[in-house]
XYZ file of N, CA, C and O in Angstrom:
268
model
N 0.834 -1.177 0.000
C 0.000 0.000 0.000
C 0.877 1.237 0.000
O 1.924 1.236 0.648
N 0.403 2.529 -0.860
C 0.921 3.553 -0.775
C 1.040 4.374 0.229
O -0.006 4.448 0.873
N 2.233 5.282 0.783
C 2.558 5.761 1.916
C 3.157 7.248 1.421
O 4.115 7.111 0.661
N 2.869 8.336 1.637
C 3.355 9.430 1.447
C 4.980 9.728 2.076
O 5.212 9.344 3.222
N 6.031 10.392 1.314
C 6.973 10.810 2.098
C 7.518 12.331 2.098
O 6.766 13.100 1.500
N 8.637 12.895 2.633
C 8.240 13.898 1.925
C 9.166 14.331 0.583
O 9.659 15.419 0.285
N 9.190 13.326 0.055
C 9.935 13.230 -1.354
C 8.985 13.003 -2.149
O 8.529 11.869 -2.295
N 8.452 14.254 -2.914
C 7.615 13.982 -4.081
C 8.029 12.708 -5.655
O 7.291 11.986 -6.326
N 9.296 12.928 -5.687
C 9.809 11.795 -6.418
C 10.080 10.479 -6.229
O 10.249 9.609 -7.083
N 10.113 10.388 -4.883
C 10.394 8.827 -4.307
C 8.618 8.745 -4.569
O 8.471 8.113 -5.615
N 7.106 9.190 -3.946
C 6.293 9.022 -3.852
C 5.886 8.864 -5.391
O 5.126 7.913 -5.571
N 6.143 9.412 -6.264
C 5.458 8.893 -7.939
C 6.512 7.495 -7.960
O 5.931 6.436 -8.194
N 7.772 7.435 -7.769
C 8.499 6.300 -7.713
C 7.773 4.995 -7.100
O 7.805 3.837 -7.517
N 7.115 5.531 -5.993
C 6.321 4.646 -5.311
C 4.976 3.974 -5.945
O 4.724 2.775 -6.063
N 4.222 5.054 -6.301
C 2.973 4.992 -7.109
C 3.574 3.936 -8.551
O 2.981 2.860 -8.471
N 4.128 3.944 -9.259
C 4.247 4.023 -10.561
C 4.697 2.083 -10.038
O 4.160 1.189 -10.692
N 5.552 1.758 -9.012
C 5.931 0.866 -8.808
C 4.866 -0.259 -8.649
O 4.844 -1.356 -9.206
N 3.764 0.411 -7.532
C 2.508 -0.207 -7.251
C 1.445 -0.231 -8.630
O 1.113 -1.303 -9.136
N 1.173 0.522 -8.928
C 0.157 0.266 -10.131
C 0.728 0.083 -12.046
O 0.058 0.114 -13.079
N 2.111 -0.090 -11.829
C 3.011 -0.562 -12.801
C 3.439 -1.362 -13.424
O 4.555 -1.475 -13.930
N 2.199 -2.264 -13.442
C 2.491 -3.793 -13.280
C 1.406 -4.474 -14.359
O 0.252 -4.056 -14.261
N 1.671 -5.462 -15.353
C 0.577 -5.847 -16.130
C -0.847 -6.390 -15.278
O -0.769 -7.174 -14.332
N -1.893 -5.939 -15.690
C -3.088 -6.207 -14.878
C -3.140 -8.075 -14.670
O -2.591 -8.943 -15.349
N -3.820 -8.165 -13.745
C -4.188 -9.620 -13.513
C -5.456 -10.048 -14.091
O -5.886 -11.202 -14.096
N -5.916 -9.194 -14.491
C -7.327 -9.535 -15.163
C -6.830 -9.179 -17.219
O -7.503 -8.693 -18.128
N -5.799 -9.566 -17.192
C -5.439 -9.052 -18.710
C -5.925 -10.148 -19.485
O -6.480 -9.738 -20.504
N -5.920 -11.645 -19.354
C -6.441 -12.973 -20.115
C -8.290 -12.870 -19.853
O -9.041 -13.703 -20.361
N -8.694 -11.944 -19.160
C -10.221 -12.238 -19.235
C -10.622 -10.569 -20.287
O -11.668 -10.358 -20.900
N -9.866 -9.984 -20.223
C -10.009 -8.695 -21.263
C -9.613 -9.226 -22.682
O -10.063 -8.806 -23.748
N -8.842 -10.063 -22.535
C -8.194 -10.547 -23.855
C -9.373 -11.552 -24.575
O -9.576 -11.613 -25.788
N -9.883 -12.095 -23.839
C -11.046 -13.217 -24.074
C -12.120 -12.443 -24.626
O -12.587 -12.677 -25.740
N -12.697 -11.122 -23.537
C -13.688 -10.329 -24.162
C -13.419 -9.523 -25.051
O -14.143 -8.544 -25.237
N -12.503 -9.721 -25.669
C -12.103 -8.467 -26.935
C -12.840 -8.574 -28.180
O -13.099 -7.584 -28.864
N -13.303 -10.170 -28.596
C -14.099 -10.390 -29.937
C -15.093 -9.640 -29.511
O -15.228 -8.657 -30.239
N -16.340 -9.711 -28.076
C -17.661 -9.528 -27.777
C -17.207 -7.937 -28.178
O -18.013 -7.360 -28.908
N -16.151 -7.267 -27.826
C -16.442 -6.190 -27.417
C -15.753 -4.696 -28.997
O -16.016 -3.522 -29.262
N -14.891 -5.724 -29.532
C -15.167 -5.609 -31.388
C -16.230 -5.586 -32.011
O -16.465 -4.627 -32.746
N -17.257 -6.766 -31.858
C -18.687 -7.135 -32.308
C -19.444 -6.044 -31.921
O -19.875 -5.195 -32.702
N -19.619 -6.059 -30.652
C -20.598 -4.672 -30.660
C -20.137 -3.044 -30.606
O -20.803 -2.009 -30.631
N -18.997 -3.248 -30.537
C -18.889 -1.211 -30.980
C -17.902 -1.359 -32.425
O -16.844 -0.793 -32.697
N -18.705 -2.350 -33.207
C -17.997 -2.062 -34.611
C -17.954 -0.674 -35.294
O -18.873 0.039 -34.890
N -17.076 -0.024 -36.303
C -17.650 1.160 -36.537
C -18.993 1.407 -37.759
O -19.348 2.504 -38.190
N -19.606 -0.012 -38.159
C -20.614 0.127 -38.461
C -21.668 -0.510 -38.097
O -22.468 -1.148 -38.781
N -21.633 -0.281 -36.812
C -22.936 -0.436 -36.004
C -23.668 0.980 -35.580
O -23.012 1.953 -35.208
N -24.948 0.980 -35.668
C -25.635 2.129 -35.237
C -25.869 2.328 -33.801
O -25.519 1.297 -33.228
N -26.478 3.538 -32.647
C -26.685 3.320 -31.098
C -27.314 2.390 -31.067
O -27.062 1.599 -30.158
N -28.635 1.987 -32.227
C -29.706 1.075 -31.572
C -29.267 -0.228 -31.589
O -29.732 -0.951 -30.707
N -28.470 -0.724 -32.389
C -27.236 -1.863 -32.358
C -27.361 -2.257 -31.292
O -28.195 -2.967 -30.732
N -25.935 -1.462 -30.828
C -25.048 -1.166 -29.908
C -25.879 -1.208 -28.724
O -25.320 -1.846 -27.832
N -27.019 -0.754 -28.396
C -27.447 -0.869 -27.142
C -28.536 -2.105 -27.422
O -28.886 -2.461 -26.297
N -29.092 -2.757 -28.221
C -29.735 -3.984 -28.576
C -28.784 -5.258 -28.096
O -29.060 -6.235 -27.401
N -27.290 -4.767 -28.887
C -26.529 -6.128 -28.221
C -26.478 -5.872 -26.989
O -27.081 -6.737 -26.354
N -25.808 -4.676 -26.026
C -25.863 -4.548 -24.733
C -26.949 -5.569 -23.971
O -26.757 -6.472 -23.157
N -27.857 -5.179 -24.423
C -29.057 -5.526 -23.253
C -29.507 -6.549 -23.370
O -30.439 -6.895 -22.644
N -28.769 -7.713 -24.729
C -28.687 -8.963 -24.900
C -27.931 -9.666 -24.375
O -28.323 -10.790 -24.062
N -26.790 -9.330 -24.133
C -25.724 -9.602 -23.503
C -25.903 -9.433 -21.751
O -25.689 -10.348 -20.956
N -26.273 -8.261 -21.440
C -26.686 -8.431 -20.026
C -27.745 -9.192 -19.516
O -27.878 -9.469 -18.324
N -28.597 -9.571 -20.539
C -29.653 -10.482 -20.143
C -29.113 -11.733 -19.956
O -29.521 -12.493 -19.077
N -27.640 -12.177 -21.223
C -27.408 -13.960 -21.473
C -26.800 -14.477 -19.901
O -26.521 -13.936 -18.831
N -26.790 -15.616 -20.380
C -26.463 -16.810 -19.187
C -25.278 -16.883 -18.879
O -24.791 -17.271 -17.817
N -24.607 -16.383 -20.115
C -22.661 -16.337 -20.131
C -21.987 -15.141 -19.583
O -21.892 -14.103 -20.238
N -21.454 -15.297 -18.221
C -21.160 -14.076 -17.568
C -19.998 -13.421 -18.213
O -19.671 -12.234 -18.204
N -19.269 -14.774 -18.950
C -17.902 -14.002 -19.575
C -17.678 -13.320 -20.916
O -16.682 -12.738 -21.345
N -19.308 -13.631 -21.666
C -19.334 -13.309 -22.767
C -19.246 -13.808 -24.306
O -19.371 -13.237 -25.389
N -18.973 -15.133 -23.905
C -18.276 -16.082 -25.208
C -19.024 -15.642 -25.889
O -20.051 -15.125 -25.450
N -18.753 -15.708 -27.124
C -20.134 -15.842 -28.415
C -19.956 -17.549 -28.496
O -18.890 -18.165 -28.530
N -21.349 -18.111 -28.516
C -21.644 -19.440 -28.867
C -21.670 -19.821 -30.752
O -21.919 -20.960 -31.147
């Protein structure tokens, strides 16, 4: 956890160290990347775009697969 000192440069040193790091959730972003191509294609319209939404929040698949 982050701790203030009174070295403004050690403290971004600090920060940058802690949140500097490849995410742990990067293989479940990587997984949702087709779902999330598919619906904000750039030729999809809002009503699309919010049609798949609210299809998607309705489905059974929390992670998103397309079947």
């Amino acid at each position: 956890m982050y701790s203030s000192s009174n070295d403004p440069h050690q403290d971004i040193n600090s920060l940058l160290a802690e949140y500097g790091h490849d995410p742990e959730s990067e293989s479940q972003l990587k997984s949702l990347l087709p779902r999330i191509i598919s619906t904000f294609g750039p030729n999809k319209s809002v009503e699309e775009i919010i049609e798949m939404l609210k299809s998607h929040q309705m489905s059974a698949d929390p992670k998103g697969e397309l079947n």
